[in-house]
Amino acid sequence: MKGKLLPGLMICCLLAVSNLFGQEALDRVVSISFEDQSPVKALLHLRKSFDLNIVFSDNQLPRRNNFPLSFQEQSIRLILDAILANTGLSYRTEMAGVVVTRTIPTLKWRSRFTIQGMVETAGNAETLNGANVFALNQNEGTHSNEQGVFSLSLLPGPTQISISFVGFRTDTLYIDLRQDTFLRISLQRESQQMEAVVIPGTPEREGMDFGHYNFDLEQLQRMPKIGGETDLIRAVQMLPGVQTGPDGVGGVFVRGGEAGHNLVIIDDVPVYNFNHAAGVLSVFNTSIVKSAELLKGAFPARYSGRLSSVLDVRMRDGNKEYWTASGELGLVSGRLTVEGPIVKNKSSLLLAGRASLLNWVLRPYSRQFKSRKGEEGESSYAFYDFNAKFNVEIGKKDRLFFSFYRGQDDFGNQGDSQDTLNLLISDRVGTFRFRQVYREKLYWTNTGGSLRWSHILNKKLFANTTLTFSELNVNIATASSDTVAIILPIPSIDYDADFGNYSSSIRDLGARTDFHWDIAPGNKVRFGLRIQRNHFVPGIEEYDDDYKEYIPPQGSISRTVHTTGWSLYVENERRFFARRLYCNYGLNVAGWNVDKKNYAILEPRVAISYLLADSTYLEASVSRMSQFLHLLSGTNIGLPTDLWVPSTGQIGPELSWQYTLGIRRNLWRGWNLGIEGYFKQMKNLVNYSEGANFLDDWEQNITVGSGRAYGLDMMLRKDAGRINGYIAYTLGRTDRIFPKINLGERYPFKYDHRHDFKIWGDFRFSSKVDLSASWVFSSGLAFSLPQDAFTVEIPGVSPPVTVIDFGPKNSSRLPAYHRFDIGLNLHFFSKKGIAHHFQFGAYNAYSRRNPLYYQLRTIYVEEDGRLKEEKVFTGVHLLPFLPSINYSVKF
């Protein structure tokens, strides 16, 4: 008995010792990285690096490259778990070492668990919209929604999660997934380091890329500025496929569309006029912008209401951890931002205000200018913006957000001139005194607000319910008088005056509910409903010369119109063929009720992106868009006198089809190239008939036509390292055809820039100093230039009427536009943690005289001893060389 027991005890002891030895070896803490290696190579690398005897058969292991993996001070056991995850293999320790064997997974092992979480900014708990969340060893990923929430279903076991966002340091987490898990992830801003961390295998973003552009707000702050004013719309205008007028005046025109074809929203609130100073600046206070995305093609079904683009801007929620303030002062404006927690880590409040400083220079300069012309008076312009946001967490599943915006612009111009003239009439001296007085006042306000309830229904389904309000009010007051007083020989007075007051407004109330359903990895569904009530009031009022009698406008007042709009959408994001093919397809049904007439438009959307080879993507899309609002422009320089008017019983909605085809390739570290062609057809475009303007009844003075646009957008971009920037080029063409314009013949659209070329670069010398510069070039705008003049005698009318012949519409071109801007940024931190930032720069550094438009002026010249009248065209220029200085502080 003892003879049999002793060998058995010895064998047990040997097994125990060997197992103990194996356990100690596997519990050893090491650091190692694997880059683009298969499991076979990873095991060989692990065996060689730490002198481990790992026994396996290489034909059992997959050959695919499903790495990188990186481990810092982790046990070898955890590293082995990660390498063998999802291979159907396990391991055991024996005398020979570590033996890899095939296992039969249980049903529980084959089931998936859900990682749900929230991505925030480190230091202030600001949520991040659109952060990429990717499981490296499972090749599954998603991105956070508007509230920073994400959901990702993964196979159990060791998993390495990569979390990245533009302008932030990429973070990686290693977890052993055995149950549903909630993560709260904080990302550090990239500005705290000189080099961006790039993890191979991490997708740049989920879905389409070239037709969508997410702005890096840290990068935006470093771009050259006008008068030191950072501006989001200026950054939009620097992208391919986006055109504008000289010096930004006139608005934004995307891929041949019009200024009114852009849906601009702040926290789901539509903004009907986003310009200050006719487009030189915008209403966006960049100090409180959290994210901004421009879509110019491949439109998801959740967006509707415009034909050409969507600019989706989200305000920051505010710091939930501590109170902070920042201020900024430049040549154009000053701003102040205050934010902090109401209840720490639960609720926050953000308040921001901005006011212009232009009148300090404009008023004295205009007084001097008018004085040289013999006038007394001045011009003035001022604007302000106010933003507020409050949010509160109600448990883990509910959050409430309240956003508010109000902006106001005030332009004034007045003059008073007098003169005396003595004439010899019939041997008698006649004395005449002239006085001309004019006053102009243009005043407009933007107001908007939203209340949003964000609710997590379960681990895969999210819901947002939002109430919105938006209003644009425009008022114009004009007064002019012309007095001729005869002093001698017989005193008398001839007085002529004209007074007017014009006003228009658009107001809407809206409600919408949006659902986001993460069905499975690579399969997401969005659906929702929007209802909106609009109120339009365009009109004009006139008074007589002595203010006593009201003159009825006789048809010049446009009727008030009430409308109801709605849309219902569903869209599906899917990935196929091992995530090589991405599809976003959906349908938006848009409706409009006005004048007892109902419109319903079907808007199908399809977008695909296919991975042809490593880092090369082929992308295509088809989108139908509709628009029930029309923007009528009477000035062509982007003033708020442009009228928003609705589709009515006689005027249908504007419609478009847009087709895109492009290729995108990640060339090397930080470099990528995108080329995309587009073709867009537009129907039911609305424009003023020739000779009409905004003072007329718009319904009686419009014409309905069509347009088309086609071209090629190209962009070479570098996003990593000390030097980054891009080169953008657009070759495009766009035209219009209206029955009551240009005799019904097709003509070039005013903003038909055939060539549009932009360069921007940023060089970071250190964490304290960086230099940014940009250069833009574009073909001149199309416009009409008088070609001839002749007189026509009309029976009963004297004298004969002079008629000017402009020839074909927009047959002339302004000179090519080009401009160079530069900015130097200095960053300092005091011992108390106060951040100081100085910016010095120059707009239009070589002072290119780019004409805004041409005026027809009369000059007098001597010819053969006689005074001769000549007509000349003189260019009107807006912004010459303009230096800038800006200082900001944050504490």
Coordinates of N, CA and C in Angstrom, one line a residue, residues 305 309 628 885:
G305 N -34.8 70.3 -44.4 CA -35.2 71.7 -44.4 C -34.4 72.6 -45.3
S309 N -26.5 72.5 -47.4 CA -25.6 72.2 -46.3 C -26.3 72.2 -44.9
F628 N -38.9 74.4 -47.6 CA -40.2 75.1 -47.7 C -40.0 76.6 -47.4
I885 N -4.7 92.7 -32.9 CA -4.1 92.3 -31.7 C -5.3 91.8 -30.8

